Structures are given as structure tokens and as C-alpha cells.
Coordinates of N, CA and C in Angstrom, one line a residue:
M276 N -6.8 -6.2 3.7 CA -7.0 -6.0 5.1 C -8.3 -6.6 5.5
P277 N -8.4 -7.3 6.6 CA -9.7 -7.8 7.1 C -10.6 -6.7 7.5
I278 N -11.9 -7.0 7.4 CA -13.0 -6.1 7.8 C -13.7 -6.9 9.0
Y279 N -13.6 -6.3 10.2 CA -14.2 -6.9 11.4 C -15.5 -6.2 11.7
E280 N -16.4 -7.0 12.3 CA -17.7 -6.5 12.8 C -17.6 -6.4 14.3
Y281 N -18.2 -5.3 14.9 CA -18.2 -5.1 16.3 C -19.6 -4.8 16.7
K282 N -20.0 -5.1 18.0 CA -21.3 -4.8 18.5 C -21.1 -4.4 20.0
C283 N -21.7 -3.3 20.4 CA -21.6 -2.8 21.7 C -22.6 -3.5 22.6
D284 N -22.1 -4.0 23.8 CA -22.9 -4.7 24.7 C -23.9 -3.8 25.4
D285 N -23.6 -2.5 25.6 CA -24.4 -1.5 26.3 C -25.5 -1.0 25.4
C286 N -25.2 -0.4 24.2 CA -26.2 0.3 23.4 C -26.6 -0.5 22.2
A287 N -26.0 -1.6 21.9 CA -26.3 -2.5 20.8 C -25.9 -1.9 19.4
H288 N -25.0 -0.8 19.5 CA -24.5 -0.2 18.2 C -23.6 -1.2 17.5
E289 N -23.8 -1.3 16.2 CA -23.0 -2.2 15.4 C -22.2 -1.4 14.4
L290 N -20.9 -1.9 14.1 CA -20.0 -1.2 13.2 C -19.1 -2.1 12.6
E291 N -18.5 -1.7 11.4 CA -17.5 -2.5 10.8 C -16.2 -1.7 10.8
A292 N -15.0 -2.3 10.9 CA -13.8 -1.6 11.0 C -12.7 -2.4 10.1
I293 N -12.0 -1.7 9.3 CA -10.9 -2.2 8.5 C -9.7 -2.1 9.4
Q294 N -9.1 -3.3 9.7 CA -7.9 -3.3 10.6 C -6.9 -4.3 10.1
K295 N -5.7 -4.1 10.5 CA -4.7 -5.1 10.3 C -4.9 -6.2 11.2
M296 N -4.4 -7.4 10.8 CA -4.6 -8.5 11.7 C -3.8 -8.4 13.0
S297 N -2.7 -7.6 13.0 CA -1.9 -7.3 14.1 C -2.5 -6.2 15.1
D298 N -3.5 -5.5 14.6 CA -4.0 -4.4 15.4 C -4.8 -5.0 16.6
D299 N -4.8 -4.3 17.7 CA -5.6 -4.7 18.9 C -7.1 -4.5 18.6
P300 N -8.0 -5.3 19.1 CA -9.4 -5.1 18.9 C -9.9 -3.8 19.4
L301 N -10.9 -3.3 18.8 CA -11.5 -2.0 19.3 C -12.3 -2.3 20.6
V302 N -12.3 -1.3 21.5 CA -12.9 -1.5 22.8 C -14.0 -0.4 23.0
D303 N -13.7 0.8 22.7 CA -14.6 1.9 23.0 C -15.7 2.1 21.9
C304 N -16.9 2.1 22.3 CA -18.0 2.3 21.4 C -18.1 3.8 20.9
P305 N -18.2 4.1 19.6 CA -18.3 5.5 19.2 C -19.6 6.1 19.5
Q306 N -20.6 5.3 19.7 CA -22.0 5.8 20.0 C -22.2 6.2 21.4
C307 N -21.8 5.3 22.4 CA -22.1 5.6 23.8 C -20.8 5.9 24.6
N308 N -19.6 5.8 23.9 CA -18.3 6.1 24.5 C -18.0 5.2 25.7
K309 N -18.6 4.0 25.8 CA -18.2 3.1 26.9 C -17.4 1.9 26.3
P310 N -16.5 1.4 27.2 CA -15.6 0.3 26.7 C -16.4 -1.1 26.7
A311 N -17.4 -1.2 25.8 CA -18.2 -2.3 25.7 C -18.3 -3.0 24.4
L312 N -17.4 -2.7 23.4 CA -17.4 -3.3 22.1 C -16.9 -4.7 22.2
K313 N -17.6 -5.6 21.5 CA -17.1 -7.0 21.3 C -17.1 -7.3 19.9
K314 N -16.0 -8.1 19.5 CA -15.9 -8.5 18.1 C -16.9 -9.6 17.8
C315 N -17.6 -9.5 16.7 CA -18.6 -10.5 16.3 C -18.0 -11.5 15.4
I316 N -18.6 -12.7 15.4 CA -18.1 -13.8 14.5 C -19.0 -13.6 13.3
S317 N -18.4 -13.5 12.1 CA -19.2 -13.3 10.9 C -18.4 -13.9 9.7
A318 N -19.0 -13.8 8.6 CA -18.3 -14.3 7.3 C -17.1 -13.5 7.1
P319 N -16.0 -14.1 6.7 CA -14.8 -13.3 6.5 C -14.9 -12.3 5.3
A320 N -14.4 -11.2 5.5 CA -14.4 -10.2 4.5 C -13.0 -9.5 4.5
F321 N -12.5 -9.1 3.3 CA -11.2 -8.4 3.3 C -11.2 -7.6 2.0
R322 N -10.3 -6.7 2.0 CA -10.1 -5.8 0.9 C -8.7 -6.0 0.3
L323 N -8.7 -6.3 -1.0 CA -7.4 -6.5 -1.7 C -6.8 -5.1 -2.1
K324 N -5.6 -4.9 -1.8 CA -5.0 -3.6 -2.0 C -3.7 -3.8 -2.7
G325 N -3.4 -2.9 -3.7 CA -2.1 -2.9 -4.4 C -2.3 -3.6 -5.8
G326 N -1.2 -3.8 -6.5 CA -1.2 -4.4 -7.8 C -1.2 -5.9 -7.7
G327 N -1.5 -6.5 -8.9 CA -1.5 -8.0 -9.0 C -2.8 -8.7 -8.6
W328 N -3.9 -8.0 -8.5 CA -5.1 -8.6 -8.1 C -6.1 -8.7 -9.2
Y329 N -5.7 -8.5 -10.4 CA -6.6 -8.5 -11.5 C -6.3 -9.7 -12.5
E330 N -7.3 -10.2 -13.2 CA -7.2 -11.3 -14.0 C -6.2 -11.2 -15.1
T331 N -6.0 -10.0 -15.6 CA -5.0 -9.7 -16.7 C -3.6 -9.6 -16.2
D332 N -3.4 -9.5 -14.9 CA -2.0 -9.3 -14.4 C -1.1 -10.5 -14.6
F333 N -1.7 -11.7 -14.6 CA -0.9 -12.9 -14.6 C -1.0 -13.7 -16.0
K334 N -1.5 -13.1 -17.0 CA -1.7 -13.7 -18.3 C -0.8 -13.0 -19.3
S335 N -0.5 -13.7 -20.4 CA 0.3 -13.0 -21.4 C -0.3 -13.4 -22.8
G336 N 0.0 -12.6 -23.8 CA -0.4 -12.8 -25.2 C -1.9 -12.9 -25.4
N337 N -2.3 -13.9 -26.1 CA -3.8 -14.0 -26.4 C -4.6 -14.4 -25.2
R338 N -4.0 -14.8 -24.2 CA -4.7 -15.3 -23.0 C -5.1 -14.1 -22.1
K339 N -4.8 -12.9 -22.5 CA -5.2 -11.7 -21.7 C -6.7 -11.3 -22.0
N340 N -7.6 -12.2 -21.8 CA -9.0 -11.9 -22.0 C -9.6 -11.6 -20.6
I341 N -10.6 -10.8 -20.6 CA -11.3 -10.5 -19.4 C -12.5 -11.4 -19.3
A342 N -12.9 -11.8 -18.1 CA -14.1 -12.7 -17.9 C -15.3 -12.1 -18.6
G343 N -16.0 -12.9 -19.3 CA -17.2 -12.4 -20.0 C -16.9 -11.8 -21.4
D344 N -15.7 -11.7 -21.8 CA -15.4 -11.1 -23.1 C -15.4 -12.3 -24.1
S345 N -16.4 -12.3 -25.0 CA -16.6 -13.4 -25.9 C -15.6 -13.2 -27.1
S346 N -14.9 -12.1 -27.3 CA -14.1 -11.9 -28.4 C -12.7 -12.5 -28.2
G347 N -12.4 -12.9 -27.0 CA -11.0 -13.5 -26.6 C -10.9 -14.9 -27.0
S348 N -9.7 -15.5 -26.6 CA -9.4 -16.8 -27.0 C -10.2 -17.9 -26.3
S349 N -10.9 -17.5 -25.2 CA -11.7 -18.4 -24.4 C -12.9 -18.9 -25.2
A350 N -13.4 -18.1 -26.1 CA -14.5 -18.6 -26.9 C -14.1 -19.6 -28.0
S351 N -12.9 -19.4 -28.6 CA -12.4 -20.4 -29.5 C -11.9 -21.6 -28.8
A352 N -11.4 -21.5 -27.6 CA -10.9 -22.6 -26.9 C -12.1 -23.5 -26.5
S353 N -13.2 -22.9 -26.1 CA -14.4 -23.7 -25.7 C -15.0 -24.4 -26.8
S354 N -15.0 -23.8 -28.0 CA -15.6 -24.4 -29.2 C -14.7 -25.6 -29.7
G355 N -13.3 -25.4 -29.5 CA -12.4 -26.4 -29.9 C -12.5 -27.6 -29.0
S356 N -12.7 -27.4 -27.7 CA -12.8 -28.5 -26.8 C -14.1 -29.3 -27.0
S357 N -15.2 -28.7 -27.5 CA -16.4 -29.5 -27.7 C -16.3 -30.4 -28.9
T358 N -15.5 -30.0 -29.9 CA -15.3 -30.8 -31.1 C -14.4 -32.0 -30.7
D359 N -13.4 -31.8 -29.8 CA -12.6 -32.9 -29.4 C -13.4 -34.0 -28.6
A360 N -14.4 -33.5 -27.9 CA -15.2 -34.5 -27.0 C -16.1 -35.3 -27.9
S361 N -16.5 -34.9 -29.1 CA -17.4 -35.7 -29.9 C -16.8 -36.7 -30.8

């Protein structure tokens, strides 16, 4: 789900809200209770939810190594590719 940033035009209060893309934008400021919230333009941020978001979910057999794990097949694959290049 996307994380949106909002800023109040009246009191300058800033907040982030996790909302569905189909949800209406927030309007009422939780700080001053006035309908002065405006959505800010910022770097996109989102939260991955549910299964299937991990490196090991789409690999099988010896390829199920985790990033940074030197004991997996990626270490042997990288050494094998260097001998092929020479």
C-alpha cells in the first residue's frame, strides 16, 4: 500500500498515512481539526504485504541462497565465471 505525505496549510502539521490508491485523500488535520490538509509530492514509498516478497520464494534447489550468504551457490558461480573470462 502506498504511504502518502500530507501537510496542513493552516498549522503546518505534517503526517504520513498508509492508504489504498482508491481511498479519498485526507482532508481534516488531526492537529488543528481544520479541513486544510494537502497531499505533498514526495519520493514514492509503499509497504509490501503478504507472501511472495522474499528472495527465497521464487528460487528452488541450490539457488535458494539469501543475499550476502557466502556459503550458497552464488560464491561458486562467481568463481566459475571468473575462470571462464580468463
